[in-house]
Tab-separated table of C-alpha atoms in Angstrom:
chain	number	residue	atom	x	y	z
K	26	MET	CA	-57.734	-20.037	219.535
K	27	VAL	CA	-58.427	-21.587	216.240
K	28	PRO	CA	-62.044	-22.270	215.435
K	29	ASP	CA	-62.806	-25.979	215.278
K	30	GLY	CA	-64.058	-25.361	211.500
K	31	ASP	CA	-60.393	-25.462	210.313
K	32	SER	CA	-59.821	-29.157	210.532
K	33	LEU	CA	-63.208	-30.110	209.790
K	34	SER	CA	-63.083	-28.141	206.672
K	35	ALA	CA	-59.568	-29.591	205.753
K	36	LYS	CA	-60.903	-32.909	205.674
K	37	PHE	CA	-63.722	-31.609	203.268
K	38	GLN	CA	-61.264	-30.355	200.922
K	39	ALA	CA	-59.269	-33.601	200.971
K	40	ASP	CA	-62.454	-35.496	200.132
K	41	ALA	CA	-63.459	-32.799	197.668
K	42	LEU	CA	-60.022	-33.036	195.979
K	43	SER	CA	-59.930	-36.674	195.563
K	44	TYR	CA	-63.692	-36.427	194.198
K	45	LEU	CA	-62.753	-33.277	191.495
K	46	GLU	CA	-60.163	-35.889	190.413
K	47	THR	CA	-62.805	-38.871	189.738
K	48	SER	CA	-65.226	-36.272	188.093
K	49	ARG	CA	-62.481	-35.291	185.611
K	50	SER	CA	-63.354	-37.682	183.476
K	51	SER	CA	-66.389	-36.306	182.883
K	52	ASN	CA	-66.779	-33.700	180.154
K	53	ASN	CA	-68.329	-31.330	182.895
K	54	PRO	CA	-66.050	-31.957	185.882
K	55	TRP	CA	-66.819	-29.787	189.177
K	56	THR	CA	-64.513	-27.015	190.136
K	57	LEU	CA	-63.060	-26.458	193.960
K	58	VAL	CA	-64.152	-22.718	194.734
K	59	ASN	CA	-62.433	-22.423	198.149
K	60	HIS	CA	-61.887	-24.931	201.042
K	61	CYS	CA	-65.237	-25.631	201.769
K	62	GLN	CA	-67.005	-25.323	198.592
K	63	ILE	CA	-67.395	-27.177	195.123
K	64	VAL	CA	-69.235	-25.747	192.286
K	65	LYS	CA	-70.657	-27.444	188.865
K	66	THR	CA	-72.374	-25.271	186.434
K	67	ILE	CA	-75.001	-27.172	183.732
K	68	PHE	CA	-75.180	-24.635	180.931
K	69	ASN	CA	-77.886	-24.401	178.059
K	70	VAL	CA	-80.078	-27.020	179.801
K	71	VAL	CA	-83.335	-26.416	177.666
K	72	ARG	CA	-86.408	-26.575	179.249
K	73	VAL	CA	-88.948	-28.052	176.770
K	74	CYS	CA	-92.533	-29.770	177.246
K	75	ARG	CA	-90.887	-33.013	175.254
K	76	GLU	CA	-90.281	-35.410	178.052
K	77	GLU	CA	-87.826	-37.484	176.029
K	78	THR	CA	-85.478	-34.845	174.393
K	79	GLN	CA	-85.263	-33.220	177.806
K	80	SER	CA	-84.084	-36.075	179.738
K	81	GLY	CA	-81.445	-36.912	177.060
K	82	VAL	CA	-80.059	-33.063	177.332
K	83	LEU	CA	-79.408	-33.373	181.404
K	84	SER	CA	-78.058	-36.696	181.438
K	85	GLN	CA	-75.774	-36.308	178.612
K	86	GLY	CA	-74.524	-32.878	179.414
K	87	GLU	CA	-73.264	-29.917	177.484
K	88	GLU	CA	-72.571	-31.030	174.321
K	89	LEU	CA	-75.865	-32.491	173.585
K	90	ALA	CA	-77.530	-29.348	175.007
K	91	GLU	CA	-75.714	-27.263	172.368
K	92	GLU	CA	-77.294	-29.513	169.919
K	93	MET	CA	-80.514	-29.166	171.463
K	94	HIS	CA	-80.090	-25.754	171.104
K	95	GLU	CA	-79.725	-25.553	167.486
K	96	GLU	CA	-82.784	-27.684	167.332
K	97	HIS	CA	-84.681	-25.285	169.520
K	98	ASP	CA	-83.541	-22.456	167.012
K	99	LEU	CA	-84.984	-24.041	164.126
K	100	GLY	CA	-88.376	-24.054	166.179
K	101	ALA	CA	-88.932	-27.651	165.909
K	102	LEU	CA	-89.898	-27.766	169.409
K	103	PRO	CA	-93.569	-27.480	170.855
K	104	CYS	CA	-94.842	-24.499	173.135
K	105	SER	CA	-91.810	-22.510	171.831
K	106	SER	CA	-93.433	-19.379	173.945
K	107	ARG	CA	-92.327	-20.936	176.841
K	108	ASP	CA	-88.960	-22.533	176.019
K	109	GLN	CA	-86.150	-20.931	177.411
K	110	ASP	CA	-82.624	-21.478	178.327
K	111	VAL	CA	-81.746	-21.993	181.497
K	112	ASN	CA	-78.632	-22.301	183.803
K	113	VAL	CA	-78.647	-24.648	186.661
K	114	GLU	CA	-75.722	-24.237	189.507
K	115	PHE	CA	-75.248	-27.035	191.819
K	116	HIS	CA	-72.866	-25.535	194.830
K	117	VAL	CA	-71.735	-28.414	197.155
K	118	ILE	CA	-70.765	-26.541	200.573
K	119	TYR	CA	-69.175	-28.034	203.657
K	120	SER	CA	-71.322	-26.588	206.707
K	121	GLN	CA	-69.444	-25.770	209.625
K	122	THR	CA	-72.407	-26.025	211.642
K	123	TRP	CA	-74.116	-29.430	210.652
K	124	GLN	CA	-70.284	-30.713	209.905
K	125	VAL	CA	-71.385	-32.355	206.501
K	126	PRO	CA	-71.641	-31.228	203.143
K	127	VAL	CA	-74.952	-29.494	201.799
K	128	MET	CA	-76.306	-29.223	197.956
K	129	TYR	CA	-77.293	-25.616	197.085
K	130	PHE	CA	-78.920	-25.460	193.686
K	131	SER	CA	-80.521	-22.696	191.645
K	132	ALA	CA	-81.284	-22.105	188.127
K	133	TRP	CA	-81.352	-19.059	186.287
K	134	THR	CA	-83.205	-18.248	182.650
K	135	ALA	CA	-81.117	-16.448	180.204
K	136	SER	CA	-82.606	-12.848	181.171
K	137	GLY	CA	-81.444	-13.734	184.853
K	138	SER	CA	-84.924	-14.502	186.678
K	139	PRO	CA	-84.538	-17.481	188.979
K	140	LEU	CA	-86.922	-20.418	188.510
K	141	SER	CA	-89.287	-20.956	191.221
K	142	LEU	CA	-88.877	-24.886	193.017
K	143	ASP	CA	-92.284	-25.945	190.591
K	144	GLU	CA	-90.056	-24.710	187.480
K	145	LEU	CA	-86.978	-26.220	188.604
K	146	LYS	CA	-88.857	-29.566	188.867
K	147	ALA	CA	-89.396	-29.585	185.315
K	148	VAL	CA	-85.696	-29.100	184.656
K	149	ILE	CA	-84.487	-31.708	187.268
K	150	LYS	CA	-85.656	-34.980	186.713
K	151	GLY	CA	-84.692	-37.697	189.863
K	152	GLY	CA	-86.120	-37.611	192.966
K	153	LEU	CA	-86.683	-34.067	193.322
K	154	PRO	CA	-89.991	-33.801	191.586
K	155	GLU	CA	-91.235	-36.192	194.583
K	156	ILE	CA	-90.932	-33.563	197.131
K	157	ASP	CA	-92.247	-30.414	197.581
K	158	GLU	CA	-91.746	-27.041	200.009
K	159	GLN	CA	-94.654	-28.904	202.118
K	160	PHE	CA	-92.533	-32.233	203.066
K	161	ARG	CA	-90.808	-32.107	206.431
K	162	THR	CA	-87.820	-34.027	207.552
K	163	GLU	CA	-88.706	-36.122	210.898
K	164	TYR	CA	-87.282	-32.662	213.101
K	165	GLY	CA	-90.023	-30.812	211.257
K	166	MET	CA	-87.691	-29.115	208.941
K	167	PRO	CA	-88.834	-28.668	205.055
K	168	VAL	CA	-86.778	-30.854	203.047
K	169	VAL	CA	-86.412	-28.542	200.344
K	170	SER	CA	-86.591	-24.620	200.967
K	171	GLN	CA	-84.946	-21.349	200.176
K	172	GLN	CA	-81.518	-20.153	201.863
K	173	ASP	CA	-79.183	-17.787	201.700
K	174	HIS	CA	-76.324	-19.208	199.844
K	175	PRO	CA	-73.346	-18.820	202.433
K	176	VAL	CA	-70.632	-17.200	199.950
K	177	LEU	CA	-73.127	-15.467	197.535
K	178	GLY	CA	-75.779	-14.080	199.948
K	179	VAL	CA	-78.659	-14.895	197.718
K	180	PRO	CA	-81.410	-17.449	197.595
K	181	PHE	CA	-80.614	-20.912	196.495
K	182	PHE	CA	-82.629	-23.995	196.881
K	183	THR	CA	-81.170	-26.500	199.611
K	184	ILE	CA	-82.010	-29.782	200.905
K	185	HIS	CA	-81.890	-29.465	204.869
K	186	PRO	CA	-78.729	-31.091	206.218
K	187	CYS	CA	-80.195	-32.289	209.544
K	188	GLN	CA	-80.348	-35.423	208.828
K	189	THR	CA	-77.125	-35.928	206.499
K	190	ALA	CA	-75.041	-36.964	209.139
K	191	ALA	CA	-77.007	-39.958	210.215
K	192	LEU	CA	-77.438	-40.916	206.469
K	193	LEU	CA	-73.723	-40.826	206.049
K	194	LYS	CA	-72.998	-42.696	208.677
K	195	GLU	CA	-75.175	-45.435	207.491
K	196	LEU	CA	-73.601	-45.371	204.007
K	197	THR	CA	-69.849	-45.580	205.038
K	198	ALA	CA	-70.729	-48.260	208.068
K	199	LYS	CA	-71.850	-50.646	204.987
K	200	SER	CA	-68.655	-49.706	203.009
K	201	ASN	CA	-65.053	-51.315	203.586
K	202	ASP	CA	-63.897	-49.466	200.441
K	203	PRO	CA	-61.269	-46.976	201.520
K	204	ALA	CA	-61.748	-45.060	198.375
K	205	LEU	CA	-64.876	-44.443	198.814
K	206	THR	CA	-64.915	-40.960	201.058
K	207	PRO	CA	-68.140	-39.821	202.848
K	208	LEU	CA	-68.561	-37.081	200.229
K	209	MET	CA	-68.499	-39.504	197.311
K	210	SER	CA	-71.334	-41.815	198.861
K	211	TRP	CA	-73.287	-38.654	199.584
K	212	MET	CA	-72.571	-37.331	196.050
K	213	SER	CA	-74.218	-40.613	194.809
K	214	VAL	CA	-77.418	-40.404	196.810
K	215	MET	CA	-77.618	-36.756	195.716
K	216	GLY	CA	-76.952	-38.152	192.075
K	217	THR	CA	-80.568	-39.955	192.408
K	218	VAL	CA	-82.098	-36.647	193.475
K	219	PHE	CA	-80.311	-34.453	190.917
K	220	HIS	CA	-80.680	-36.070	187.604
K	221	PRO	CA	-78.724	-33.998	185.497
K	222	LEU	CA	-76.056	-34.550	187.614
K	223	PRO	CA	-73.160	-36.671	186.245
K	224	LEU	CA	-72.201	-36.982	189.498
K	225	ILE	CA	-70.132	-40.668	189.679
K	226	ASN	CA	-68.612	-42.087	186.960
K	227	LEU	CA	-69.930	-45.240	187.416
K	228	SER	CA	-67.151	-47.419	185.911
K	229	TYR	CA	-65.318	-46.098	188.896
K	230	PHE	CA	-67.291	-48.352	190.800
K	231	GLN	CA	-67.111	-51.156	188.325
K	232	ARG	CA	-63.479	-51.774	188.763
I	215	MET	CA	-74.241	-21.706	233.056
I	216	GLN	CA	-78.006	-21.626	233.284
I	217	HIS	CA	-77.891	-18.139	235.178
I	218	ILE	CA	-80.306	-15.603	233.243
I	219	ASP	CA	-79.268	-11.850	233.883
I	220	SER	CA	-82.910	-11.207	233.546
I	221	PRO	CA	-82.568	-7.486	233.897
I	222	VAL	CA	-79.995	-7.427	230.584
I	223	ALA	CA	-82.485	-10.033	228.700
I	224	GLN	CA	-85.355	-7.861	229.721
I	225	LYS	CA	-84.126	-4.644	228.691
I	226	LEU	CA	-82.719	-6.412	225.174
I	227	TRP	CA	-86.262	-7.819	224.308
I	228	ASP	CA	-87.797	-4.296	224.735
I	229	GLY	CA	-85.669	-2.792	222.413
I	230	GLN	CA	-86.780	-0.746	219.387
I	231	VAL	CA	-86.208	0.847	216.489
I	232	PRO	CA	-87.989	3.813	215.379
I	233	LEU	CA	-88.583	3.313	211.385
I	234	ARG	CA	-89.952	5.959	208.736
I	235	ILE	CA	-91.330	3.747	205.904
I	236	SER	CA	-91.757	5.544	202.617
I	237	LEU	CA	-93.672	4.463	199.611
I	238	HIS	CA	-91.275	3.810	196.479
I	239	PRO	CA	-92.186	6.300	193.856
I	240	GLN	CA	-92.263	3.757	191.045
I	241	ASP	CA	-94.861	1.856	192.803
I	242	ALA	CA	-96.723	4.445	194.061
I	243	SER	CA	-97.218	5.790	190.202
I	244	ALA	CA	-98.100	2.054	189.131
I	245	LEU	CA	-100.509	1.646	191.657
I	246	ASN	CA	-102.236	4.835	191.809
I	247	ALA	CA	-101.230	6.200	195.223
I	248	SER	CA	-102.375	9.691	195.253
I	249	ASN	CA	-100.111	12.325	197.290
I	250	TYR	CA	-97.760	9.606	198.297
I	251	SER	CA	-95.134	11.643	198.657
I	252	CYS	CA	-96.810	13.251	201.796
I	253	PHE	CA	-97.320	10.322	203.834
I	254	SER	CA	-94.591	8.279	205.600
I	255	GLN	CA	-95.321	5.635	208.454
I	256	TYR	CA	-93.460	5.851	211.267
I	257	LEU	CA	-93.642	2.769	213.356
I	258	SER	CA	-91.672	1.564	216.444
I	259	VAL	CA	-90.632	-1.868	215.868
I	260	HIS	CA	-88.784	-4.452	218.202
I	261	ARG	CA	-85.403	-5.331	217.486
I	262	PHE	CA	-86.169	-8.887	217.975
I	263	SER	CA	-89.149	-8.754	215.559
I	264	TYR	CA	-89.128	-9.466	211.789
I	265	LEU	CA	-90.391	-7.259	208.553
I	266	PRO	CA	-93.104	-9.884	207.779
I	267	LEU	CA	-94.899	-9.125	210.876
I	268	ILE	CA	-95.605	-5.272	209.935
I	269	ALA	CA	-96.215	-6.090	206.400
I	270	SER	CA	-99.746	-5.984	206.905
I	271	GLU	CA	-100.173	-3.093	208.783
I	272	VAL	CA	-97.755	-0.880	206.444
I	273	ARG	CA	-100.086	-2.288	203.759
I	274	ARG	CA	-103.231	-0.931	205.512
I	275	PHE	CA	-101.442	2.374	206.346
I	276	PHE	CA	-100.951	3.232	202.460
I	277	VAL	CA	-104.138	1.583	201.163
I	278	GLU	CA	-105.943	4.174	203.463
I	279	ASN	CA	-104.099	7.328	203.366
I	280	THR	CA	-102.825	7.093	199.676
I	281	ASN	CA	-105.296	4.933	198.453
I	282	LEU	CA	-102.802	2.739	196.842
I	283	GLY	CA	-104.068	0.165	194.448
I	284	PHE	CA	-102.841	-2.991	195.997
I	285	SER	CA	-105.150	-6.110	196.258
I	286	GLY	CA	-102.373	-8.778	196.771
I	287	SER	CA	-101.015	-10.742	199.335
I	288	ASP	CA	-98.786	-9.539	202.143
I	289	ALA	CA	-96.155	-11.988	200.986
I	290	GLU	CA	-95.540	-9.959	198.304
I	291	VAL	CA	-94.354	-6.482	200.361
I	292	TRP	CA	-90.900	-6.104	200.377
I	293	PHE	CA	-88.543	-3.686	201.947
I	294	GLU	CA	-85.479	-1.887	200.883
I	295	CYS	CA	-82.825	0.871	202.149
I	296	GLN	CA	-80.973	2.767	199.801
I	297	GLY	CA	-81.761	0.487	197.147
I	298	ILE	CA	-80.601	-3.072	198.896
I	299	PRO	CA	-83.515	-5.471	199.722
I	300	LEU	CA	-83.617	-6.171	203.421
I	301	LYS	CA	-83.188	-9.405	204.213
I	302	TRP	CA	-86.891	-10.555	205.887
I	303	HIS	CA	-85.650	-13.604	207.696
I	304	TYR	CA	-83.483	-11.377	209.699
I	305	PRO	CA	-84.205	-9.760	213.141
I	306	VAL	CA	-84.903	-6.007	212.673
I	307	GLY	CA	-82.221	-5.170	214.855
I	308	LEU	CA	-79.344	-6.922	212.819
I	309	LEU	CA	-81.098	-5.469	210.132
I	310	CYS	CA	-80.556	-1.827	211.448
I	311	ASP	CA	-76.561	-2.443	212.948
I	312	TYR	CA	-76.132	-3.920	209.826
I	313	GLN	CA	-77.220	-0.807	207.522
I	314	MET	CA	-75.732	1.678	210.389
I	315	ALA	CA	-72.082	-0.214	210.037
I	316	ASP	CA	-72.118	-0.066	206.410
I	317	ILE	CA	-69.661	3.150	205.685
I	318	ASP	CA	-70.999	2.880	201.978
I	319	HIS	CA	-74.513	3.003	202.302
I	320	SER	CA	-74.780	4.167	205.720
I	321	ALA	CA	-78.489	5.061	206.835
I	322	GLY	CA	-78.005	8.239	208.851
I	323	PRO	CA	-79.738	9.328	211.866
I	324	LEU	CA	-82.868	7.552	213.445
I	325	PRO	CA	-85.375	7.343	212.607
I	326	TRP	CA	-84.283	4.552	210.303
I	327	HIS	CA	-85.256	5.504	206.895
I	328	ILE	CA	-86.266	2.443	204.781
I	329	THR	CA	-88.884	2.478	201.415
I	330	VAL	CA	-91.762	-0.286	200.993
I	331	HIS	CA	-92.446	-1.823	197.613
I	332	PHE	CA	-95.434	-3.838	196.594
I	333	LEU	CA	-94.628	-4.900	193.324
I	334	ASN	CA	-91.583	-6.748	191.844
I	335	PHE	CA	-90.255	-9.031	194.535
I	336	PRO	CA	-86.545	-9.274	193.694
I	337	ALA	CA	-86.617	-13.021	193.879
I	338	ASP	CA	-82.957	-12.980	192.671
I	339	LYS	CA	-82.045	-11.530	196.025
I	340	LEU	CA	-84.617	-12.369	198.745
I	341	ILE	CA	-85.941	-15.500	199.857
I	342	ARG	CA	-89.546	-16.118	198.486
I	343	VAL	CA	-92.222	-15.802	200.825
I	344	SER	CA	-94.769	-18.404	201.005
I	345	PRO	CA	-97.683	-16.925	199.238
I	346	ASP	CA	-100.379	-18.393	201.380
I	347	SER	CA	-99.768	-16.258	203.729
I	348	SER	CA	-96.079	-14.648	205.044
I	349	ILE	CA	-96.210	-15.809	208.592
I	350	PRO	CA	-95.498	-19.765	208.151
I	351	SER	CA	-92.239	-18.790	206.021
I	352	ILE	CA	-90.929	-16.468	208.664
I	353	ARG	CA	-91.957	-18.939	211.504
I	354	ASP	CA	-89.885	-21.490	209.712
I	355	ALA	CA	-86.960	-19.670	209.181
I	356	PHE	CA	-86.818	-19.136	212.738
I	357	MET	CA	-87.281	-22.314	213.894
I	358	SER	CA	-84.260	-23.340	211.552
I	359	MET	CA	-82.425	-21.047	213.267
I	360	VAL	CA	-83.630	-21.991	216.772
I	361	LYS	CA	-82.686	-25.769	215.993
I	362	GLU	CA	-79.446	-24.718	214.255
I	363	ALA	CA	-78.259	-23.080	217.529
I	364	ASP	CA	-79.226	-26.040	219.599
I	365	PHE	CA	-77.454	-28.410	217.117
I	366	MET	CA	-74.196	-25.956	217.559
I	367	ARG	CA	-74.590	-25.549	221.290
I	368	HIS	CA	-75.570	-29.614	222.189
I	369	GLY	CA	-74.393	-31.801	219.053
I	370	THR	CA	-78.066	-32.725	218.431
I	371	ILE	CA	-81.484	-30.878	218.162
I	372	LYS	CA	-82.785	-32.698	221.047
I	373	LYS	CA	-83.780	-29.917	222.909
I	374	VAL	CA	-86.015	-28.213	220.718
I	375	MET	CA	-87.548	-31.385	219.288
I	376	GLY	CA	-88.032	-32.314	223.230
I	377	LEU	CA	-90.316	-29.186	223.577
I	378	SER	CA	-94.086	-30.262	223.811
I	379	LYS	CA	-95.979	-29.407	220.584
I	380	GLN	CA	-97.367	-26.232	222.747
I	381	ASP	CA	-94.000	-24.970	223.903
I	382	GLN	CA	-92.855	-25.030	220.457
I	383	THR	CA	-95.585	-23.178	219.098
I	384	GLN	CA	-95.079	-20.543	222.351
I	385	LEU	CA	-91.539	-19.864	221.309
I	386	TRP	CA	-92.436	-18.351	218.105
I	387	ASP	CA	-96.003	-16.739	219.541
I	388	SER	CA	-94.490	-15.432	222.375
I	389	LEU	CA	-91.975	-13.284	219.802
I	390	VAL	CA	-95.122	-12.376	217.763
I	391	SER	CA	-97.349	-11.212	220.901
I	392	HIS	CA	-94.112	-9.719	222.897
I	393	SER	CA	-94.203	-11.683	225.899
I	394	PHE	CA	-91.277	-11.815	227.829
I	395	GLU	CA	-92.430	-14.372	230.518
I	396	GLU	CA	-93.493	-16.632	227.460
I	397	PHE	CA	-90.759	-16.998	225.638
I	398	TRP	CA	-88.372	-17.406	228.379
I	399	HIS	CA	-90.675	-19.874	230.118
I	400	VAL	CA	-89.591	-21.609	226.689
I	401	ASN	CA	-86.415	-20.682	225.897
I	402	SER	CA	-84.792	-21.628	229.068
I	403	GLN	CA	-85.238	-24.852	228.573
I	404	LEU	CA	-83.028	-24.916	225.490
I	405	LEU	CA	-80.035	-23.245	226.979
I	406	VAL	CA	-77.070	-25.395	228.247
I	407	SER	CA	-77.706	-26.810	231.790
I	408	GLU	CA	-76.163	-25.482	234.791
I	409	ASN	CA	-72.482	-26.593	235.129
I	410	THR	CA	-71.968	-27.240	231.540
I	411	TRP	CA	-70.243	-25.430	228.454
I	412	PRO	CA	-71.924	-25.170	225.262
I	413	ARG	CA	-70.292	-27.339	222.540
I	414	TYR	CA	-70.049	-24.603	220.402
I	415	VAL	CA	-71.427	-21.113	220.436
I	416	PRO	CA	-74.307	-20.194	218.041
I	417	LEU	CA	-72.744	-17.151	216.462
I	418	ARG	CA	-72.602	-15.355	212.785
I	419	ILE	CA	-70.449	-12.230	212.377
I	420	TYR	CA	-71.277	-9.672	209.378
I	421	VAL	CA	-68.763	-7.872	208.000
I	422	PRO	CA	-70.477	-5.287	205.322
I	423	GLY	CA	-69.688	-6.391	201.561
I	424	LEU	CA	-68.393	-10.016	202.900
I	425	PRO	CA	-69.950	-13.441	203.456
I	426	VAL	CA	-71.576	-14.008	206.616
I	427	ILE	CA	-68.948	-15.681	208.940
I	428	GLN	CA	-70.366	-18.746	210.825
I	429	GLU	CA	-67.730	-20.842	212.298
I	430	PRO	CA	-67.829	-23.744	215.020
I	431	ILE	CA	-66.396	-21.521	218.011
I	432	PRO	CA	-66.081	-23.345	221.315
I	433	SER	CA	-67.128	-21.435	224.683
I	434	ILE	CA	-63.912	-22.264	226.777
I	435	ASP	CA	-60.164	-22.897	226.224
I	436	GLU	CA	-59.637	-26.240	226.752
I	437	GLU	CA	-55.826	-25.748	227.861
I	438	THR	CA	-56.538	-23.262	230.518
I	439	ASP	CA	-60.388	-24.109	231.222
I	440	GLN	CA	-60.951	-20.447	230.869
I	441	PRO	CA	-63.863	-18.960	228.657
I	442	TYR	CA	-63.217	-17.128	225.617
I	443	THR	CA	-64.013	-13.426	225.101
I	444	LEU	CA	-65.360	-11.812	222.296
I	445	ARG	CA	-61.965	-10.485	221.645
I	446	HIS	CA	-60.622	-14.077	221.500
I	447	VAL	CA	-62.991	-14.953	219.058
I	448	LEU	CA	-63.101	-11.688	216.816
I	449	ALA	CA	-59.220	-11.491	217.172
I	450	SER	CA	-59.005	-15.206	215.628
I	451	VAL	CA	-61.849	-15.135	212.748
I	452	LEU	CA	-61.063	-11.383	211.768
I	453	PRO	CA	-57.256	-10.635	212.577
I	454	GLN	CA	-57.156	-7.903	210.480
I	455	TYR	CA	-59.615	-5.898	212.418
I	456	PHE	CA	-59.275	-7.054	216.117
I	457	LYS	CA	-55.774	-7.412	218.555
I	458	PRO	CA	-55.522	-10.305	220.423
I	459	ARG	CA	-55.217	-8.347	223.560
I	460	ALA	CA	-56.367	-4.928	224.281
I	461	ASP	CA	-53.973	-1.952	223.974
I	462	GLY	CA	-51.991	-1.157	226.836
I	463	ASP	CA	-52.315	1.757	229.154
I	464	ALA	CA	-52.159	5.383	228.154
I	465	SER	CA	-48.667	6.114	228.722
I	466	ARG	CA	-47.784	3.591	226.045
I	467	ARG	CA	-50.155	5.771	223.552
I	468	GLY	CA	-47.754	7.473	220.891
I	469	SER	CA	-45.315	4.747	220.938
I	470	VAL	CA	-44.355	3.718	217.646
I	471	ASP	CA	-45.587	0.059	218.725
I	472	SER	CA	-49.066	1.163	219.240
I	473	MET	CA	-49.155	3.610	216.345
I	474	LYS	CA	-48.287	1.245	213.775
I	475	ARG	CA	-51.584	-0.920	214.785
I	476	ALA	CA	-55.357	0.689	213.964
I	477	PRO	CA	-57.673	0.624	216.603
I	478	ASP	CA	-59.817	-2.348	217.188
I	479	ALA	CA	-63.121	-1.977	214.544
I	480	VAL	CA	-66.001	-2.027	216.687
I	481	ALA	CA	-68.546	-4.944	217.351
I	482	LEU	CA	-72.207	-3.962	216.906
I	483	LEU	CA	-74.970	-5.541	218.963
I	484	HIS	CA	-78.477	-4.861	219.508
I	485	GLY	CA	-77.314	-0.588	218.448
I	486	ILE	CA	-74.393	-0.799	221.058
I	487	GLU	CA	-70.667	-1.544	220.937
I	488	ALA	CA	-70.568	-4.981	222.738
I	489	PRO	CA	-67.194	-4.831	225.069
I	490	LEU	CA	-64.394	-6.970	223.722
I	491	GLY	CA	-63.460	-8.396	227.019
I	492	VAL	CA	-66.857	-10.065	227.866
I	493	PRO	CA	-66.856	-14.103	228.042
I	494	LEU	CA	-68.377	-14.882	224.991
I	495	VAL	CA	-70.595	-17.860	226.699
I	496	TRP	CA	-72.146	-14.983	229.178
I	497	LEU	CA	-73.074	-12.970	225.913
I	498	SER	CA	-74.775	-16.189	224.176
I	499	GLN	CA	-76.874	-16.864	227.235
I	500	ASN	CA	-78.007	-13.307	227.790
I	501	CYS	CA	-77.788	-11.340	224.768
I	502	SER	CA	-78.704	-13.727	222.082
I	503	TYR	CA	-81.285	-12.842	219.550
I	504	PRO	CA	-84.696	-14.755	219.886
I	505	ASP	CA	-83.441	-17.414	217.349
I	506	ASN	CA	-80.602	-18.095	220.031
I	507	PHE	CA	-77.738	-16.766	218.070
I	508	LEU	CA	-75.862	-13.693	218.552
I	509	HIS	CA	-75.729	-11.769	215.350
I	510	ILE	CA	-72.786	-9.341	215.811
I	511	VAL	CA	-72.020	-6.408	212.795
I	512	ILE	CA	-68.283	-5.217	212.819
I	513	ARG	CA	-68.023	-1.784	211.863
I	514	ILE	CA	-64.792	-1.098	210.453
């Protein structure tokens, strides 16, 4: 017997490879880890109290983050005792159960201690700050919760996938662009939730 | 496929693990516990229960007997075995089977000796427990698995969502109060109806040191209409550890052919070796944990 997952995740892999191709033009592309997982790490995101500098760092990726880092070293930023470098990791893993991509995300300080959801929300600008662990999907599941990472076995935050399939159906029904895979539609939705993620090269859609 | 083998389900429901719980020396001295090395708590815990459900009992024991200076919440209590934090959202029986199967960290004979901590919750290794009360977190984790199992079997989670509010509450509450009848009154509504097969079988396979295996496993062979056995599944998912067919009769033993092949690994379920020839769907109906998953640990 062959578990049905093999053919399903093959489809994910094909979509992921085409997505990776698209993301290559950004300076922080995604990486394919295995047949059902793509990964992106954003290093040196500086957690600061000043809103305007933070969003600048987050939307423009690594290089600017390093510049910020220097500024940070000069002690130019306020509330320096709470400032820390954090690494934010985003993992997109194909769920064999729900048969949709699932976003796993987590962030760590330089000393390796993980950020709580509230702390993460200070780093991630986008739709995430509006949802917390009390929010429920219509199936009564917490929208955001910690789950064991399916590969690493350690806690990551995740958005519950029980409604992703319905969302994808709606998104792809409206599009007649064959290049727009379900994965890419879903990634663009995730991009609005996670602001530091330059998920999609917008010029791709403006052709 | 509705028929439930009640004696089997009842026996599994009543299964317990004897625990010996000791206080971690570092936490003990940080919290000024006295004579802590003289005290271990001995508890018999149901295999289908969860560690957060014993946290407050364990806290009381050590506060009363060792004057432990702990005034925090039960959400900060966590357990480990030989330095490895125990995942509180796994049923106790699964944790125990996993520890017994891990050759590098074998737990030794029963009672299962674990250590309790009251400080330094390892947030990098364990999911945080909601500080308000540890019970909603574990109930959420449990219901999340029940819904996932429903989705695997039926392709929707309508069976769970179709339960009345009271039945949904009763499913968890009956587990906490250990009421077999109340649990099955609700749980039987979640199983596949008579004369139908589940789309996929809710199954998780644990090999110490490897990521958990969870794949969509169909219940019957479409071509032959025969139900898959546990051996079919394990030989397909873990071909390095399980042969697709049982060894031949004794007369072949010692032949070059069978000597080349190592014996099958062991599939542990509820503390016993699961027979590999049993149909998976029967196992799923009768031997699943209350979260409706089969959690099978492989001992190599």
